[in-house]
Tab-separated table of C-alpha atoms in Angstrom:
chain	number	residue	atom	x	y	z
T	6	MET	CA	-15.022	70.994	47.661
T	7	LYS	CA	-12.941	70.442	44.842
T	8	LYS	CA	-13.756	71.659	41.028
T	9	LEU	CA	-13.832	68.336	39.361
T	10	LEU	CA	-12.391	68.007	35.648
T	11	LEU	CA	-13.407	70.215	33.562
T	12	LEU	CA	-14.264	69.212	29.856
T	13	PHE	CA	-14.372	70.679	26.143
T	14	LEU	CA	-15.723	68.176	23.627
T	15	LEU	CA	-15.765	68.018	19.696
T	16	PHE	CA	-18.421	65.637	18.512
T	17	SER	CA	-21.440	65.436	16.497
T	18	LYS	CA	-22.382	61.562	15.875
T	19	THR	CA	-24.476	59.149	17.875
T	20	VAL	CA	-22.031	57.003	19.963
T	21	LEU	CA	-22.922	53.578	22.731
T	22	PHE	CA	-20.263	53.555	25.165
T	23	SER	CA	-19.124	51.049	27.354
T	24	GLN	CA	-21.744	52.287	29.835
T	25	THR	CA	-24.543	49.905	31.489
T	26	VAL	CA	-27.216	50.356	33.609
T	27	LEU	CA	-26.621	48.558	36.706
T	28	ASN	CA	-30.161	49.483	38.116
T	29	SER	CA	-32.932	51.765	38.901
T	30	LEU	CA	-34.933	53.157	41.387
T	31	PRO	CA	-38.113	55.719	41.897
T	32	LEU	CA	-37.564	58.805	43.757
T	33	ASP	CA	-39.379	61.687	43.999
T	34	LEU	CA	-36.753	64.587	45.351
T	35	ASN	CA	-39.557	68.066	46.475
T	36	PHE	CA	-37.021	70.136	45.719
T	37	LEU	CA	-34.114	70.537	42.480
T	38	GLY	CA	-32.042	73.192	43.755
T	39	LYS	CA	-31.642	71.918	46.958
T	40	THR	CA	-31.286	68.615	46.193
T	41	GLN	CA	-27.593	66.551	46.005
T	42	VAL	CA	-26.214	63.081	45.583
T	43	LEU	CA	-23.227	61.368	47.452
T	44	ASN	CA	-21.414	58.207	47.294
T	45	ALA	CA	-19.591	56.334	49.435
T	46	LYS	CA	-17.939	53.082	49.662
T	47	ASP	CA	-16.940	50.879	52.470
T	48	GLU	CA	-13.919	49.495	52.432
T	49	ASN	CA	-13.743	46.475	54.453
T	50	THR	CA	-17.082	45.651	52.740
T	51	ASN	CA	-17.515	46.867	49.205
T	52	ASP	CA	-21.050	47.711	49.936
T	53	ILE	CA	-22.006	51.144	48.161
T	54	TYR	CA	-23.910	53.867	50.111
T	55	VAL	CA	-25.923	56.166	48.116
T	56	PHE	CA	-27.104	59.261	49.598
T	57	THR	CA	-29.448	61.840	47.508
T	58	TRP	CA	-31.358	64.695	49.661
T	59	ASP	CA	-33.949	67.786	48.788
T	60	ASP	CA	-34.937	70.721	51.892
T	61	LYS	CA	-36.873	68.151	54.028
T	62	ASN	CA	-35.055	64.286	53.099
T	63	ILE	CA	-32.253	62.210	52.933
T	64	ASN	CA	-32.750	58.656	51.274
T	65	ILE	CA	-29.998	56.739	52.407
T	66	LEU	CA	-29.562	53.366	49.753
T	67	LYS	CA	-27.367	50.559	50.204
T	68	TYR	CA	-26.926	48.804	47.655
T	69	ASN	CA	-24.052	45.384	47.670
T	70	ALA	CA	-20.546	44.759	46.155
T	71	SER	CA	-22.964	43.908	42.953
T	72	LEU	CA	-24.255	46.216	43.513
T	73	PHE	CA	-27.788	45.407	43.534
T	74	LEU	CA	-30.086	47.239	46.025
T	75	SER	CA	-30.378	45.583	49.741
T	76	ASN	CA	-31.686	48.053	52.170
T	77	GLN	CA	-33.190	51.415	51.429
T	78	PHE	CA	-34.802	53.958	53.837
T	79	THR	CA	-35.794	57.743	53.920
T	80	ASP	CA	-35.020	60.784	57.250
T	81	SER	CA	-35.941	63.969	57.821
T	82	LEU	CA	-33.238	66.860	58.058
T	83	LYS	CA	-33.262	68.740	60.739
T	84	HIS	CA	-30.029	70.776	61.572
T	85	GLU	CA	-28.594	70.097	58.130
T	86	ARG	CA	-30.606	71.781	56.257
T	87	SER	CA	-28.779	74.982	56.679
T	88	ARG	CA	-24.986	73.352	56.701
T	89	ASN	CA	-22.476	72.165	53.693
T	90	LEU	CA	-21.797	69.382	53.934
T	91	ILE	CA	-17.909	68.134	53.568
T	92	GLY	CA	-17.800	64.313	53.918
T	93	TYR	CA	-18.764	60.891	55.529
T	94	SER	CA	-16.723	57.957	57.420
T	95	ILE	CA	-18.085	54.777	57.990
T	96	SER	CA	-17.860	52.438	60.785
T	97	GLU	CA	-17.077	49.337	62.278
T	98	ASP	CA	-19.979	47.957	62.573
T	99	LYS	CA	-21.109	49.581	59.352
T	100	LYS	CA	-22.877	52.539	60.540
T	101	PRO	CA	-21.985	55.592	58.079
T	102	ALA	CA	-21.912	59.207	59.171
T	103	LEU	CA	-22.398	62.487	57.724
T	104	TYR	CA	-20.665	65.059	58.615
T	105	TRP	CA	-22.270	69.432	58.472
T	106	THR	CA	-20.297	72.064	58.414
T	107	SER	CA	-21.838	75.153	59.495
T	108	ASN	CA	-21.454	78.320	57.353
T	109	ASN	CA	-18.131	80.039	59.553
T	110	TYR	CA	-16.273	76.053	59.990
T	111	ARG	CA	-16.541	76.293	63.580
T	112	ASP	CA	-18.112	73.155	64.455
T	113	VAL	CA	-19.439	69.831	62.619
T	114	LEU	CA	-22.984	68.211	62.665
T	115	ILE	CA	-22.103	64.883	62.960
T	116	THR	CA	-25.445	62.318	61.408
T	117	VAL	CA	-24.996	58.784	61.299
T	118	TYR	CA	-27.113	56.172	59.824
T	119	ASN	CA	-27.923	52.329	61.058
T	120	PRO	CA	-29.486	51.278	57.950
T	121	ASP	CA	-30.234	47.747	60.058
T	122	ASP	CA	-33.323	49.317	62.159
T	123	LYS	CA	-33.752	52.601	59.443
T	124	THR	CA	-33.117	55.079	63.006
T	125	SER	CA	-29.761	57.988	62.852
T	126	GLU	CA	-28.147	59.965	65.654
T	127	LEU	CA	-27.266	63.333	65.757
T	128	LEU	CA	-23.732	64.137	66.813
T	129	ASN	CA	-21.805	67.759	67.220
T	130	PHE	CA	-18.337	68.450	67.362
T	131	ASP	CA	-17.078	71.573	67.898
T	132	PHE	CA	-13.511	73.275	66.670
T	133	PRO	CA	-11.059	74.088	70.077
T	134	GLN	CA	-10.109	77.506	70.477
T	135	ASN	CA	-6.858	77.096	68.764
T	136	HIS	CA	-8.184	75.786	65.034
T	137	GLU	CA	-7.407	78.627	63.158
T	138	TYR	CA	-9.368	77.554	59.746
T	139	VAL	CA	-9.806	75.003	57.503
T	140	ILE	CA	-7.659	73.505	54.464
T	141	SER	CA	-8.903	70.674	53.706
T	142	SER	CA	-10.573	67.085	54.478
T	143	PHE	CA	-10.874	63.903	52.877
T	144	GLN	CA	-11.587	59.926	53.188
T	145	GLN	CA	-9.618	56.975	53.618
T	146	GLN	CA	-9.952	53.679	54.634
T	147	ASN	CA	-13.405	54.195	55.927
T	148	THR	CA	-12.267	57.405	59.166
T	149	PHE	CA	-13.336	61.332	57.374
T	150	TYR	CA	-10.672	63.201	58.172
T	151	ILE	CA	-10.065	67.364	58.113
T	152	LEU	CA	-6.744	69.097	58.052
T	153	ALA	CA	-6.202	72.507	59.231
T	154	LYS	CA	-4.143	74.750	60.571
T	155	GLU	CA	-3.434	75.889	64.026
T	156	LYS	CA	-4.165	78.897	64.941
T	157	ASP	CA	-0.817	81.252	65.884
T	158	LEU	CA	1.552	78.161	65.354
T	159	ASP	CA	3.782	76.305	63.143
T	160	HIS	CA	1.412	73.237	62.694
T	161	LEU	CA	-0.831	71.951	61.118
T	162	LEU	CA	-3.668	70.155	63.151
T	163	LEU	CA	-5.697	66.566	61.081
T	164	TYR	CA	-8.612	65.504	63.051
T	165	LYS	CA	-9.350	62.272	62.667
T	166	PHE	CA	-13.470	61.373	63.074
T	167	GLU	CA	-13.486	57.055	63.973
T	168	ASN	CA	-16.800	55.296	64.807
T	169	GLU	CA	-17.656	58.101	66.610
T	170	LYS	CA	-14.778	59.418	68.386
T	171	CYS	CA	-12.723	62.264	67.155
T	172	SER	CA	-8.445	62.274	67.583
T	173	ILE	CA	-6.754	65.077	67.310
T	174	ARG	CA	-2.981	65.058	65.829
T	175	THR	CA	0.109	67.840	65.528
T	176	PHE	CA	2.237	68.348	62.308
T	177	ASP	CA	5.411	70.878	63.773
T	178	PHE	CA	6.721	72.708	60.858
T	179	SER	CA	8.875	74.810	63.489
T	180	ASN	CA	11.876	73.229	62.193
T	181	PHE	CA	12.071	74.101	58.761
T	182	THR	CA	12.571	76.966	57.157
T	183	PHE	CA	10.087	78.338	54.427
T	184	LYS	CA	11.244	81.782	52.531
T	185	ASN	CA	9.106	84.487	50.886
T	186	LYS	CA	9.404	84.851	46.658
T	187	LYS	CA	11.992	87.734	47.795
T	188	ASN	CA	14.317	84.931	49.942
T	189	VAL	CA	13.082	86.079	52.671
T	190	GLN	CA	12.973	83.418	55.644
T	191	ILE	CA	9.220	83.744	56.953
T	192	SER	CA	7.511	81.260	59.947
T	193	PHE	CA	5.440	78.372	58.485
T	194	ASP	CA	2.168	80.320	59.655
T	195	LYS	CA	3.008	82.427	57.602
T	196	PHE	CA	4.113	80.368	54.494
T	197	ILE	CA	1.539	78.210	54.247
T	198	LYS	CA	-1.786	81.475	54.493
T	199	GLN	CA	0.497	83.706	51.528
T	200	ASN	CA	0.268	79.311	49.176
T	201	PRO	CA	-2.544	77.571	50.501
T	202	LEU	CA	-2.593	74.242	49.855
T	203	ASN	CA	-4.419	72.401	46.439
T	204	GLN	CA	-5.793	68.584	47.020
T	205	LEU	CA	-5.809	66.897	43.355
T	206	ASP	CA	-7.833	63.958	43.604
T	207	PRO	CA	-6.193	61.175	41.633
T	208	ASP	CA	-9.093	59.897	40.678
T	209	ILE	CA	-9.358	61.939	37.897
T	210	TYR	CA	-7.298	64.492	34.981
T	211	ALA	CA	-5.911	66.901	37.317
T	212	PRO	CA	-7.855	70.258	34.875
T	213	ILE	CA	-4.678	72.681	34.278
T	214	ASP	CA	-5.758	75.585	36.592
T	215	LEU	CA	-5.409	72.839	39.963
T	216	ALA	CA	-2.267	71.428	37.756
T	217	SER	CA	-0.262	74.587	37.460
T	218	SER	CA	-0.859	75.525	41.302
T	219	THR	CA	2.649	75.565	43.552
T	220	SER	CA	1.168	74.667	46.424
T	221	LYS	CA	-0.345	70.391	45.916
T	222	MET	CA	-2.228	68.166	48.465
T	223	PHE	CA	-2.137	64.091	47.637
T	224	VAL	CA	-3.449	61.772	50.401
T	225	VAL	CA	-1.759	58.469	49.623
T	226	ARG	CA	-2.310	55.835	52.676
T	227	ASP	CA	-1.293	56.976	55.619
T	228	HIS	CA	0.144	59.395	54.613
T	229	ILE	CA	-0.063	63.290	53.072
T	230	ILE	CA	2.423	64.313	50.710
T	231	LEU	CA	2.558	68.341	50.359
T	232	THR	CA	4.474	69.913	47.617
T	233	PHE	CA	5.318	73.519	47.370
T	234	ASP	CA	7.080	75.053	44.223
T	235	THR	CA	7.669	78.263	45.103
T	236	ASP	CA	10.923	78.723	43.565
T	237	PHE	CA	12.391	77.789	39.968
T	238	ILE	CA	15.367	76.207	42.102
T	239	LYS	CA	13.239	73.572	44.019
T	240	THR	CA	10.823	71.730	44.974
T	241	GLN	CA	10.119	71.755	48.784
T	242	ALA	CA	8.069	68.712	49.536
T	243	PHE	CA	7.077	67.240	53.020
T	244	ASP	CA	5.731	63.865	53.759
T	245	LEU	CA	3.317	63.508	56.639
T	246	ASN	CA	3.069	61.005	58.121
T	247	ILE	CA	-0.872	59.893	59.452
T	248	LYS	CA	-0.421	57.298	62.446
T	249	THR	CA	2.070	58.678	63.678
T	250	GLY	CA	2.319	63.039	63.595
T	251	GLY	CA	5.465	62.864	62.410
T	252	VAL	CA	6.791	65.122	59.372
T	253	LYS	CA	9.839	64.583	56.737
T	254	GLU	CA	11.083	67.368	54.892
T	255	LYS	CA	12.270	66.612	50.719
T	256	THR	CA	13.884	68.486	48.656
T	257	PHE	CA	14.058	67.829	44.742
T	258	ASN	CA	16.810	70.518	43.111
T	259	PHE	CA	14.549	71.065	39.523
T	260	PRO	CA	17.300	70.204	36.232
T	261	ALA	CA	19.525	72.769	35.630
T	262	HIS	CA	19.059	75.880	32.139
T	263	GLU	CA	21.482	76.659	30.112
T	264	THR	CA	19.772	79.163	30.225
T	265	PRO	CA	17.704	81.276	32.785
T	266	SER	CA	13.790	79.473	34.151
T	267	ARG	CA	10.517	81.376	33.728
T	268	THR	CA	8.681	78.670	35.060
T	269	SER	CA	8.698	75.513	36.444
T	270	ASN	CA	5.939	73.097	39.105
T	271	SER	CA	6.176	69.669	39.761
T	272	PHE	CA	3.692	66.894	41.002
T	273	TYR	CA	3.482	64.051	42.659
T	274	SER	CA	2.355	61.186	41.679
T	275	ASN	CA	2.645	57.085	42.870
T	276	ASN	CA	5.658	57.619	44.047
T	277	LYS	CA	7.228	59.984	42.232
T	278	LEU	CA	7.887	63.048	41.460
T	279	PHE	CA	7.536	64.640	38.424
T	280	GLN	CA	9.284	68.215	37.886
T	281	ILE	CA	8.877	70.431	34.456
T	282	LYS	CA	10.925	73.402	33.641
T	283	ALA	CA	10.860	75.510	31.237
T	284	SER	CA	12.986	78.427	29.571
T	285	ARG	CA	13.183	80.572	26.577
T	286	GLU	CA	15.226	78.247	24.845
T	287	SER	CA	14.625	74.334	26.239
T	288	PHE	CA	11.827	72.817	27.881
T	289	LEU	CA	13.259	70.018	30.749
T	290	PHE	CA	11.506	67.009	32.189
T	291	GLU	CA	12.676	64.863	34.966
T	292	ILE	CA	10.663	61.393	36.763
T	293	LYS	CA	12.456	61.148	40.093
T	294	ASP	CA	12.147	58.387	42.792
T	295	PHE	CA	10.193	59.735	45.959
T	296	ASP	CA	11.855	58.112	49.467
T	297	SER	CA	15.466	58.381	47.348
T	298	GLY	CA	15.433	61.795	45.093
T	299	GLU	CA	17.497	59.411	42.255
T	300	ILE	CA	16.506	60.881	38.770
T	301	ILE	CA	14.431	57.576	36.906
T	302	LYS	CA	13.841	59.541	33.613
T	303	ASN	CA	14.737	63.072	31.959
T	304	TYR	CA	14.439	64.891	28.841
T	305	SER	CA	15.370	67.806	27.837
T	306	PHE	CA	14.227	69.257	24.151
T	307	SER	CA	15.656	72.795	22.450
T	308	LYS	CA	13.288	74.751	20.926
T	309	ASN	CA	14.662	74.120	17.845
T	310	ASP	CA	13.892	69.981	18.508
T	311	THR	CA	10.938	67.644	17.972
T	312	ILE	CA	9.213	65.749	20.325
T	313	PRO	CA	8.272	63.022	18.960
T	314	PHE	CA	6.019	61.417	22.183
T	315	LYS	CA	3.354	63.643	21.598
T	316	ASN	CA	-0.576	62.556	21.415
T	317	SER	CA	-1.833	65.214	21.116
T	318	PRO	CA	-0.819	69.047	19.043
T	319	PHE	CA	0.708	71.948	21.001
T	320	LEU	CA	-2.984	74.067	21.319
T	321	MET	CA	-3.058	77.159	23.178
T	322	GLN	CA	-6.284	78.848	24.136
T	323	ILE	CA	-7.405	81.932	25.550
T	324	ASP	CA	-10.615	82.541	27.470
T	325	ASN	CA	-12.664	80.718	26.314
T	326	ARG	CA	-12.285	80.347	22.548
T	327	LYS	CA	-11.697	78.035	20.455
T	328	PRO	CA	-8.975	76.600	20.997
T	329	ARG	CA	-5.758	77.146	18.114
T	330	GLN	CA	-3.362	74.861	17.341
T	331	LEU	CA	0.939	75.337	17.389
T	332	LYS	CA	2.863	73.772	14.360
T	333	THR	CA	6.245	74.106	16.596
T	334	THR	CA	8.222	73.450	19.387
T	335	GLU	CA	9.783	76.913	19.436
T	336	LYS	CA	6.390	77.883	19.631
T	337	PHE	CA	4.812	76.085	21.898
T	338	ILE	CA	7.702	77.184	24.635
T	339	LYS	CA	7.567	81.030	23.404
T	340	ASN	CA	3.586	80.922	25.099
T	341	ILE	CA	4.464	78.656	27.601
T	342	ASN	CA	7.760	81.148	28.266
T	343	GLY	CA	6.115	83.538	30.946
T	344	LEU	CA	2.956	81.214	32.220
T	345	THR	CA	2.706	79.354	35.590
T	346	ALA	CA	3.562	76.001	34.538
T	347	GLY	CA	1.906	72.569	35.165
T	348	VAL	CA	2.119	68.686	34.708
T	349	SER	CA	-0.825	66.744	36.236
T	350	VAL	CA	-0.378	62.635	35.409
T	351	PHE	CA	-3.589	60.576	35.446
T	352	GLN	CA	-2.792	56.680	36.629
T	353	ASN	CA	-4.747	54.007	34.211
T	354	ASN	CA	-3.335	50.240	34.816
T	355	LYS	CA	-0.609	50.118	33.770
T	356	ASP	CA	-0.589	53.606	31.577
T	357	SER	CA	-0.080	56.672	32.820
T	358	PHE	CA	-1.261	59.825	30.960
T	359	ILE	CA	0.424	63.374	31.207
T	360	THR	CA	-0.534	66.830	30.601
T	361	PHE	CA	2.578	69.158	29.462
T	362	SER	CA	0.617	73.265	30.440
T	363	GLY	CA	1.584	77.048	31.218
T	364	LEU	CA	-2.184	79.231	32.575
T	365	GLY	CA	-1.747	82.123	33.303
T	366	GLU	CA	-3.284	85.664	33.103
T	367	TYR	CA	-2.393	88.786	30.719
T	368	SER	CA	-3.004	92.668	30.333
T	369	ASP	CA	-4.400	94.007	27.200
T	370	PHE	CA	-6.989	97.656	26.664
T	371	TYR	CA	-8.430	98.732	24.116
T	372	PHE	CA	-10.175	102.833	22.889
T	373	SER	CA	-13.848	103.235	23.535
T	374	PHE	CA	-15.255	106.615	21.814
T	375	ASP	CA	-18.017	106.547	24.017
T	376	SER	CA	-15.483	109.452	26.141
T	377	ASP	CA	-15.623	113.739	26.738
T	378	THR	CA	-12.009	112.553	25.258
T	379	ASP	CA	-11.400	113.425	21.181
T	380	PHE	CA	-9.163	110.695	21.171
T	381	GLY	CA	-11.309	107.873	23.098
T	382	GLU	CA	-10.713	106.203	27.051
T	383	ARG	CA	-7.937	104.040	27.427
T	384	VAL	CA	-10.184	100.385	28.848
T	385	SER	CA	-7.955	98.425	30.435
T	386	TYR	CA	-8.934	94.386	30.323
T	387	SER	CA	-7.155	90.549	31.132
T	388	LEU	CA	-7.553	87.915	29.673
T	389	SER	CA	-6.345	84.573	30.632
T	390	LYS	CA	-4.555	81.959	28.381
T	391	VAL	CA	-3.671	78.829	28.322
T	392	VAL	CA	-0.983	75.746	26.650
T	393	TYR	CA	-1.103	72.624	26.572
T	394	PHE	CA	0.346	68.845	25.468
T	395	ASP	CA	-0.620	65.381	25.970
T	396	ALA	CA	1.424	62.532	26.121
T	397	MET	CA	2.053	58.775	27.453
T	398	LEU	CA	4.435	56.182	29.468
T	399	ASN	CA	3.903	53.181	29.674
T	400	GLU	CA	4.565	50.855	32.827
T	401	ASN	CA	8.557	51.441	32.039
T	402	LEU	CA	8.233	55.342	32.605
T	403	ASN	CA	8.706	55.808	28.939
T	404	PHE	CA	7.233	57.486	26.516
T	405	THR	CA	5.470	56.171	24.249
T	406	PRO	CA	2.902	56.469	20.589
T	407	ASP	CA	-1.010	56.468	22.529
T	408	TYR	CA	-2.335	54.023	20.126
T	409	GLN	CA	-5.493	52.848	22.091
T	410	THR	CA	-8.336	54.164	20.081
T	411	ARG	CA	-10.578	53.011	22.758
T	412	PRO	CA	-12.076	56.090	24.946
T	413	LEU	CA	-10.763	55.792	29.020
T	414	ALA	CA	-14.012	54.997	31.292
T	415	ILE	CA	-13.645	57.947	32.689
T	416	GLU	CA	-13.907	59.877	29.125
T	417	ASN	CA	-16.987	57.758	28.491
T	418	LEU	CA	-18.051	58.753	31.890
T	419	PHE	CA	-18.086	62.847	31.398
T	420	TYR	CA	-18.834	62.241	27.534
T	421	TYR	CA	-22.397	60.939	28.966
T	422	LEU	CA	-22.916	63.376	30.879
T	423	ASN	CA	-21.717	66.055	28.050
T	424	SER	CA	-24.039	64.313	26.035
T	425	ASN	CA	-26.413	64.364	28.403
T	426	LYS	CA	-26.943	68.407	29.222
T	427	THR	CA	-30.465	67.296	31.237
T	428	ILE	CA	-28.506	65.878	34.071
T	429	LYS	CA	-27.493	67.952	37.143
T	430	LEU	CA	-27.589	66.053	39.871
T	431	TYR	CA	-24.881	63.856	40.394
T	432	ASP	CA	-21.926	61.571	41.670
T	433	ALA	CA	-18.509	59.283	40.368
T	434	LEU	CA	-16.935	56.676	41.748
T	435	ARG	CA	-14.172	54.850	41.363
T	436	LEU	CA	-14.454	51.061	41.386
T	437	LYS	CA	-10.762	48.690	40.353
T	438	ASP	CA	-11.431	49.338	36.862
T	439	TYR	CA	-14.321	51.630	36.274
T	440	TYR	CA	-16.646	53.495	37.228
T	441	ILE	CA	-20.060	54.216	38.275
T	442	LEU	CA	-22.371	57.372	38.250
T	443	SER	CA	-25.084	57.565	40.493
T	444	TYR	CA	-27.981	60.087	39.425
T	445	TYR	CA	-31.018	61.170	39.101
T	446	ASP	CA	-33.362	61.598	36.146
T	447	SER	CA	-35.614	64.367	37.113
T	448	ALA	CA	-38.631	63.441	34.246
T	449	SER	CA	-38.901	60.250	34.743
T	450	LYS	CA	-38.185	60.760	38.543
T	451	GLN	CA	-35.836	57.800	39.112
T	452	PHE	CA	-32.895	57.173	40.785
T	453	ILE	CA	-30.076	55.535	38.529
T	454	ILE	CA	-27.283	54.215	38.448
T	455	ARG	CA	-24.194	53.719	35.429
T	456	LYS	CA	-20.978	51.271	34.669
T	457	PHE	CA	-19.167	52.776	32.656
T	458	THR	CA	-15.471	50.835	31.521
T	459	ASP	CA	-12.371	51.705	29.058
T	460	GLY	CA	-13.772	50.913	24.668
T	461	PHE	CA	-17.237	52.156	23.044
T	462	MET	CA	-19.047	50.488	20.804
T	463	MET	CA	-19.919	52.818	17.499
T	464	GLU	CA	-22.348	52.214	14.572
T	465	ASP	CA	-19.751	53.013	12.030
T	466	ASN	CA	-16.448	52.318	14.002
T	467	GLU	CA	-15.317	56.198	14.610
T	468	ASN	CA	-13.896	57.491	17.919
T	469	PRO	CA	-15.213	61.233	18.222
T	470	ILE	CA	-13.273	61.673	21.184
T	471	MET	CA	-10.414	63.964	19.512
T	472	SER	CA	-7.699	63.665	21.934
T	473	LYS	CA	-7.202	63.036	26.108
T	474	SER	CA	-5.852	66.875	26.308
T	475	ASN	CA	-9.921	67.219	25.703
T	476	PHE	CA	-10.713	65.529	29.512
T	477	SER	CA	-8.004	67.797	31.120
T	478	LYS	CA	-8.370	71.589	30.723
T	479	PRO	CA	-9.897	74.006	32.693
T	480	PHE	CA	-13.103	75.000	30.739
T	481	SER	CA	-16.787	75.147	31.214
T	482	PHE	CA	-18.126	72.017	33.207
T	483	GLY	CA	-20.221	71.281	36.553
T	484	THR	CA	-19.207	69.246	39.428
T	485	ILE	CA	-18.834	65.981	40.806
T	486	ALA	CA	-20.371	65.987	44.650
T	487	PRO	CA	-17.570	64.666	46.813
T	488	ARG	CA	-16.269	61.934	47.845
């Protein structure tokens, strides 16, 4: 499933973060190459289910709201072995179910588990003939959903799996206008194929590659929000009502530039739309109410201005090289110009942490003298480039310096993973104001659950995390299994 945030950390000294071992359990997994871990939360009871499996068996662990183990059983894997896990649901009678898709996404195998009598049941769902391809899948309020494209029509299909039944809802886009990059009107069927959606998770820092995508999907309670930033004039957004199947279009114009803009983008968070736009001369940022479209905050900076609310330096990175600091606003604007702009928002309590960025690729060449010509052969290659800086908004959506010296819970979690590279099998889950990390320790053959909260403890009272910008970039890290 989708990639989680990727880290680039600089650290040196021993740290004891705000983390606690909640539970450990002896567990023997046969073949680590096929082992996976999945956390699931029952939204009605706050029970936590953990599934971990190898090439033969699956272990179902049930924890109560205090994360004490209350039930456990092992079931054999049958037809699931050759399939990919895409999600889970929990029925009204407290039976968790896992959903396994075939490689061609033509059907779904559903395994329903009964922790009380330690049994399981296999069900099968075949996609109908009008199904073309899967866009994304997600869980909401114990229910599992698959969003898909209907074949040859301007429709999206939403499959709802609940209590061992499936219902299908259609979202109709045929009455809306869509245009390609040449400003020529095209059908939604063609538009969505040219601009595939990227789903973003509000529980993590969005990596820059996803924040810079021009077609995004956000899941909020009973709604799916789609945003398209395919031109420099406006954000075209759609509010899909999961309960009714209604589709509402919303258009948000970007702030106006005195000079032509070459990059723009947006990000949806907490019923607000955050828009960024940059030209050769200036950098603009607006926050708008998603329902009314009214401007809540508006910021504009020219290349000669100082941006007072930065909580990190202006940084630029080429490929996997060490990030380099850009000393002025002018240099930042010069380097973001021509890249695909990105803005991402991560909420923690009342504060919102924002990353402003640009991402792109450019071509270069070198001369290879290992050739038959006297002057050598010209060899082309491409490089990736990213520029970014971080800021923080308070509850009134005003920029404020980040005086918080304590790391956030999610920062502690990823720092722990980065400093314990032997952990290969894990999943994370956000619970109120903390995270839990479930992982398998192959050395001790223990399955461990740790709790991560805001804050830290150190021997010398120094914070090794230099900047929150280190936690929002598409560098090099593993993935957390889907929830």
